[in-house]
Amino acid sequence: MNQSKWSKIISGAVILISLGMVLYIAFSNQELANAWDVLFTLNPWWLLAALACYAGHVYSEGTGLFAFLRMEGYRVKLSSAAHFSFAGLFYANITPSSTGGQPMQVYLMAQRKIPAGLATSALTARYFFNQLSLVVITVLLWLGNREFAAAQLGHVSGLIVLGCAVNFACVPIIVAIMLNRGLVERIARWGIRFLTRRRLCKNPEKWEQKAMESIDHFHTSLFNLVKQPLHLLIQLAVSVVEMLFLMLVPLMVYRAFGLSGTPVMHILTVSFMLFVSASYTPLPGASGAQEGGFLVYFKGIFTDSTLPLALLVWRFMTYYVCLLAGCADSIYTSLRKKRKPIDRDERIST
């Protein structure tokens, strides 16, 4: 059995184990004997609001891709950009360390005749602004609600600091890559020589030509973005909105249980801190860290009797819905033989 099949088996097992764990935690709660009945008493409007927030998260990422590709002259539709976004999110959620998301997005865009280098630069820009927004908002909320944060999460502050450091690390790395094109080209040539020596690359000249073209697209489009302050602001604003949509889901779940008393900013603070300290876990969907973190971080915000059920509802809204919809979308995409190319307006220089 090859490594790819083993990876799929392990990822599937992790997802099933995490689901079983969440169901066990939710329905074995001794303080809530009628947990199943309680689920049917949740406010459906707040649950719909939670789903709407998650959809807003996906479409915000799609809006960022849409704006970037439009800046480069590609006549992409918002629906297509949102599909690239959702496909990336789905594959990121089913692969370790989210490694499958961006390659699948590049593949889908390449099918629509968007150069791989340009697709990579668009995704790099989105990742850069998302990580920057995540860390900056987390730190600002932490400082603005430091007394609450110390009381609620003081015992895990080290994890939060580590999470901020890991998530922010990509920012200087991406800047360094942008400013060192020669280094990127040397790494690409070394990789092609390495594959050629192991007889995995039969036409190194052709591979090198394609690699240099992709690197050219990558650097040119990123520098085009840097030269346009308005587009920089658009990307940053989209990332802020995208992060806020995702972090509002726990608030909607909180309201669905009919709870009140905890200020909105406090719930947002906990949501951001949970995400930043669990997102780098190298398991599909950050399984284990997300579930365990929710129980620790939101303890005292949700009551002891509702916390396990809140975990189930929150995880369903932000993870399992994505898996179910992503499976359906993946099947539909694979059955579609024809994919209309996304044309480029040659009047817009890149």
mmCIF file of C-alpha atoms in Angstrom, residues 78-252:
data_model
loop_
_atom_site.group_PDB
_atom_site.id
_atom_site.type_symbol
_atom_site.label_atom_id
_atom_site.label_comp_id
_atom_site.label_asym_id
_atom_site.label_seq_id
_atom_site.Cartn_x
_atom_site.Cartn_y
_atom_site.Cartn_z
ATOM 1 C CA LEU A 78 -17.418 35.366 -7.426
ATOM 2 C CA SER A 79 -19.151 31.955 -7.383
ATOM 3 C CA SER A 80 -16.087 30.330 -8.990
ATOM 4 C CA ALA A 81 -13.719 32.051 -6.556
ATOM 5 C CA ALA A 82 -15.907 30.916 -3.643
ATOM 6 C CA HIS A 83 -15.757 27.365 -5.022
ATOM 7 C CA PHE A 84 -11.945 27.514 -5.052
ATOM 8 C CA SER A 85 -12.116 28.745 -1.466
ATOM 9 C CA PHE A 86 -14.463 26.006 -0.306
ATOM 10 C CA ALA A 87 -12.529 23.247 -2.071
ATOM 11 C CA GLY A 88 -9.344 24.424 -0.391
ATOM 12 C CA LEU A 89 -11.037 24.475 2.989
ATOM 13 C CA PHE A 90 -12.424 20.969 2.494
ATOM 14 C CA TYR A 91 -9.130 19.408 1.445
ATOM 15 C CA ALA A 92 -7.297 21.272 4.196
ATOM 16 C CA ASN A 93 -9.719 19.742 6.707
ATOM 17 C CA ILE A 94 -9.114 16.170 5.567
ATOM 18 C CA THR A 95 -5.317 16.254 5.292
ATOM 19 C CA PRO A 96 -2.636 16.473 8.020
ATOM 20 C CA SER A 97 -1.421 20.021 8.739
ATOM 21 C CA SER A 98 -3.883 21.295 6.102
ATOM 22 C CA THR A 99 -1.384 20.292 3.395
ATOM 23 C CA GLY A 100 -3.991 19.331 0.791
ATOM 24 C CA GLY A 101 -5.905 22.612 0.606
ATOM 25 C CA GLN A 102 -3.708 24.900 -1.466
ATOM 26 C CA PRO A 103 -2.460 22.222 -3.919
ATOM 27 C CA MET A 104 -6.078 21.351 -4.711
ATOM 28 C CA GLN A 105 -6.928 25.016 -5.225
ATOM 29 C CA VAL A 106 -3.964 25.455 -7.587
ATOM 30 C CA TYR A 107 -5.103 22.339 -9.475
ATOM 31 C CA LEU A 108 -8.683 23.576 -9.807
ATOM 32 C CA MET A 109 -7.555 27.004 -10.994
ATOM 33 C CA ALA A 110 -5.118 25.441 -13.456
ATOM 34 C CA GLN A 111 -8.047 23.479 -14.906
ATOM 35 C CA ARG A 112 -9.664 26.841 -15.619
ATOM 36 C CA LYS A 113 -6.485 28.050 -17.395
ATOM 37 C CA ILE A 114 -5.170 30.214 -14.544
ATOM 38 C CA PRO A 115 -1.354 29.800 -14.432
ATOM 39 C CA ALA A 116 -0.103 27.807 -11.461
ATOM 40 C CA GLY A 117 2.314 30.570 -10.466
ATOM 41 C CA LEU A 118 -0.458 33.157 -10.417
ATOM 42 C CA ALA A 119 -2.772 30.834 -8.497
ATOM 43 C CA THR A 120 0.002 30.233 -5.962
ATOM 44 C CA SER A 121 0.618 33.962 -5.532
ATOM 45 C CA ALA A 122 -3.107 34.576 -4.999
ATOM 46 C CA LEU A 123 -3.236 31.889 -2.313
ATOM 47 C CA THR A 124 0.000 33.131 -0.763
ATOM 48 C CA ALA A 125 -1.418 36.653 -0.523
ATOM 49 C CA ARG A 126 -4.594 35.350 1.056
ATOM 50 C CA TYR A 127 -2.629 33.238 3.551
ATOM 51 C CA PHE A 128 -0.380 36.196 4.398
ATOM 52 C CA PHE A 129 -3.267 38.546 5.171
ATOM 53 C CA ASN A 130 -5.283 35.881 6.985
ATOM 54 C CA GLN A 131 -2.409 35.042 9.327
ATOM 55 C CA LEU A 132 -1.558 38.700 9.844
ATOM 56 C CA SER A 133 -5.194 39.531 10.662
ATOM 57 C CA LEU A 134 -5.566 36.518 12.948
ATOM 58 C CA VAL A 135 -2.545 37.344 15.084
ATOM 59 C CA VAL A 136 -3.070 41.126 15.191
ATOM 60 C CA ILE A 137 -6.767 40.810 16.156
ATOM 61 C CA THR A 138 -5.923 38.161 18.776
ATOM 62 C CA VAL A 139 -3.275 40.385 20.353
ATOM 63 C CA LEU A 140 -5.546 43.462 20.294
ATOM 64 C CA LEU A 141 -8.416 41.549 21.913
ATOM 65 C CA TRP A 142 -6.014 40.095 24.467
ATOM 66 C CA LEU A 143 -4.748 43.555 25.406
ATOM 67 C CA GLY A 144 -8.210 45.102 25.376
ATOM 68 C CA ASN A 145 -9.665 42.371 27.605
ATOM 69 C CA ARG A 146 -6.542 41.451 29.575
ATOM 70 C CA GLU A 147 -8.245 41.131 32.952
ATOM 71 C CA PHE A 148 -10.878 38.765 31.574
ATOM 72 C CA ALA A 149 -8.262 36.866 29.543
ATOM 73 C CA ALA A 150 -6.045 36.452 32.611
ATOM 74 C CA ALA A 151 -8.939 35.101 34.674
ATOM 75 C CA GLN A 152 -10.368 32.890 31.927
ATOM 76 C CA LEU A 153 -7.218 31.680 30.152
ATOM 77 C CA GLY A 154 -4.257 32.640 32.296
ATOM 78 C CA HIS A 155 -3.367 28.964 32.811
ATOM 79 C CA VAL A 156 -2.972 28.409 29.046
ATOM 80 C CA SER A 157 -1.389 31.745 28.132
ATOM 81 C CA GLY A 158 1.796 29.934 27.064
ATOM 82 C CA LEU A 159 -0.134 28.014 24.400
ATOM 83 C CA ILE A 160 -1.650 31.243 23.126
ATOM 84 C CA VAL A 161 1.738 32.948 22.887
ATOM 85 C CA LEU A 162 3.138 29.915 21.054
ATOM 86 C CA GLY A 163 0.140 29.936 18.702
ATOM 87 C CA CYS A 164 0.637 33.610 17.897
ATOM 88 C CA ALA A 165 4.324 33.000 17.197
ATOM 89 C CA VAL A 166 3.693 29.986 14.934
ATOM 90 C CA ASN A 167 0.893 31.655 12.995
ATOM 91 C CA PHE A 168 2.831 34.904 12.574
ATOM 92 C CA ALA A 169 5.990 33.122 11.381
ATOM 93 C CA CYS A 170 4.679 32.957 7.816
ATOM 94 C CA VAL A 171 4.597 36.768 7.514
ATOM 95 C CA PRO A 172 8.378 37.399 7.441
ATOM 96 C CA ILE A 173 8.935 34.139 5.524
ATOM 97 C CA ILE A 174 6.618 35.233 2.696
ATOM 98 C CA VAL A 175 8.238 38.670 2.596
ATOM 99 C CA ALA A 176 11.674 37.011 2.394
ATOM 100 C CA ILE A 177 10.519 34.794 -0.482
ATOM 101 C CA MET A 178 9.206 37.827 -2.355
ATOM 102 C CA LEU A 179 12.516 39.659 -1.978
ATOM 103 C CA ASN A 180 14.731 36.684 -2.866
ATOM 104 C CA ARG A 181 13.588 35.485 -6.258
ATOM 105 C CA GLY A 182 17.076 34.185 -7.060
ATOM 106 C CA LEU A 183 16.996 31.912 -4.002
ATOM 107 C CA VAL A 184 13.605 30.512 -5.042
ATOM 108 C CA GLU A 185 14.913 29.806 -8.543
ATOM 109 C CA ARG A 186 18.000 28.035 -7.159
ATOM 110 C CA ILE A 187 15.825 25.878 -4.899
ATOM 111 C CA ALA A 188 13.589 24.985 -7.863
ATOM 112 C CA ARG A 189 16.594 24.004 -10.021
ATOM 113 C CA TRP A 190 18.051 21.952 -7.167
ATOM 114 C CA GLY A 191 14.719 20.139 -6.775
ATOM 115 C CA ILE A 192 14.578 19.325 -10.493
ATOM 116 C CA ARG A 193 18.152 18.004 -10.449
ATOM 117 C CA PHE A 194 17.314 15.913 -7.384
ATOM 118 C CA LEU A 195 14.284 14.381 -9.133
ATOM 119 C CA THR A 196 16.270 13.838 -12.338
ATOM 120 C CA ARG A 197 18.993 11.895 -10.508
ATOM 121 C CA ARG A 198 16.301 9.636 -9.083
ATOM 122 C CA ARG A 199 14.751 9.208 -12.534
ATOM 123 C CA LEU A 200 11.524 10.859 -11.462
ATOM 124 C CA CYS A 201 11.987 13.688 -13.956
ATOM 125 C CA LYS A 202 12.499 12.548 -17.562
ATOM 126 C CA ASN A 203 12.552 15.997 -19.169
ATOM 127 C CA PRO A 204 14.395 18.373 -16.822
ATOM 128 C CA GLU A 205 14.623 21.176 -19.386
ATOM 129 C CA LYS A 206 10.850 21.282 -19.788
ATOM 130 C CA TRP A 207 10.335 21.107 -16.015
ATOM 131 C CA GLU A 208 12.790 23.933 -15.457
ATOM 132 C CA GLN A 209 11.099 26.098 -18.077
ATOM 133 C CA LYS A 210 7.687 25.560 -16.449
ATOM 134 C CA ALA A 211 9.146 26.191 -12.995
ATOM 135 C CA MET A 212 10.728 29.489 -14.093
ATOM 136 C CA GLU A 213 7.438 30.562 -15.721
ATOM 137 C CA SER A 214 5.542 29.784 -12.509
ATOM 138 C CA ILE A 215 8.086 31.663 -10.399
ATOM 139 C CA ASP A 216 7.821 34.629 -12.759
ATOM 140 C CA HIS A 217 4.015 34.655 -12.471
ATOM 141 C CA PHE A 218 4.301 34.280 -8.693
ATOM 142 C CA HIS A 219 6.666 37.178 -8.113
ATOM 143 C CA THR A 220 5.194 39.496 -10.739
ATOM 144 C CA SER A 221 1.651 39.224 -9.420
ATOM 145 C CA LEU A 222 2.714 39.668 -5.791
ATOM 146 C CA PHE A 223 4.696 42.794 -6.662
ATOM 147 C CA ASN A 224 1.693 44.044 -8.647
ATOM 148 C CA LEU A 225 -0.317 43.729 -5.445
ATOM 149 C CA VAL A 226 2.308 45.585 -3.394
ATOM 150 C CA LYS A 227 2.288 48.455 -5.892
ATOM 151 C CA GLN A 228 -1.475 48.968 -5.497
ATOM 152 C CA PRO A 229 -2.365 50.257 -1.998
ATOM 153 C CA LEU A 230 -6.104 50.007 -2.651
ATOM 154 C CA HIS A 231 -5.841 46.292 -3.405
ATOM 155 C CA LEU A 232 -3.676 45.801 -0.327
ATOM 156 C CA LEU A 233 -6.380 47.418 1.796
ATOM 157 C CA ILE A 234 -9.055 45.292 0.118
ATOM 158 C CA GLN A 235 -7.153 42.089 0.884
ATOM 159 C CA LEU A 236 -6.568 43.148 4.486
ATOM 160 C CA ALA A 237 -10.211 44.161 4.984
ATOM 161 C CA VAL A 238 -11.447 40.892 3.491
ATOM 162 C CA SER A 239 -9.201 38.919 5.851
ATOM 163 C CA VAL A 240 -10.449 40.833 8.893
ATOM 164 C CA VAL A 241 -14.065 40.146 7.885
ATOM 165 C CA GLU A 242 -13.241 36.499 7.132
ATOM 166 C CA MET A 243 -11.705 35.952 10.566
ATOM 167 C CA LEU A 244 -14.572 37.722 12.322
ATOM 168 C CA PHE A 245 -17.186 35.586 10.576
ATOM 169 C CA LEU A 246 -15.491 32.400 11.760
ATOM 170 C CA MET A 247 -15.052 33.623 15.331
ATOM 171 C CA LEU A 248 -18.682 34.709 15.559
ATOM 172 C CA VAL A 249 -19.886 31.092 15.257
ATOM 173 C CA PRO A 250 -19.357 30.326 18.998
ATOM 174 C CA LEU A 251 -21.347 33.471 19.828
ATOM 175 C CA MET A 252 -24.255 32.267 17.671
#
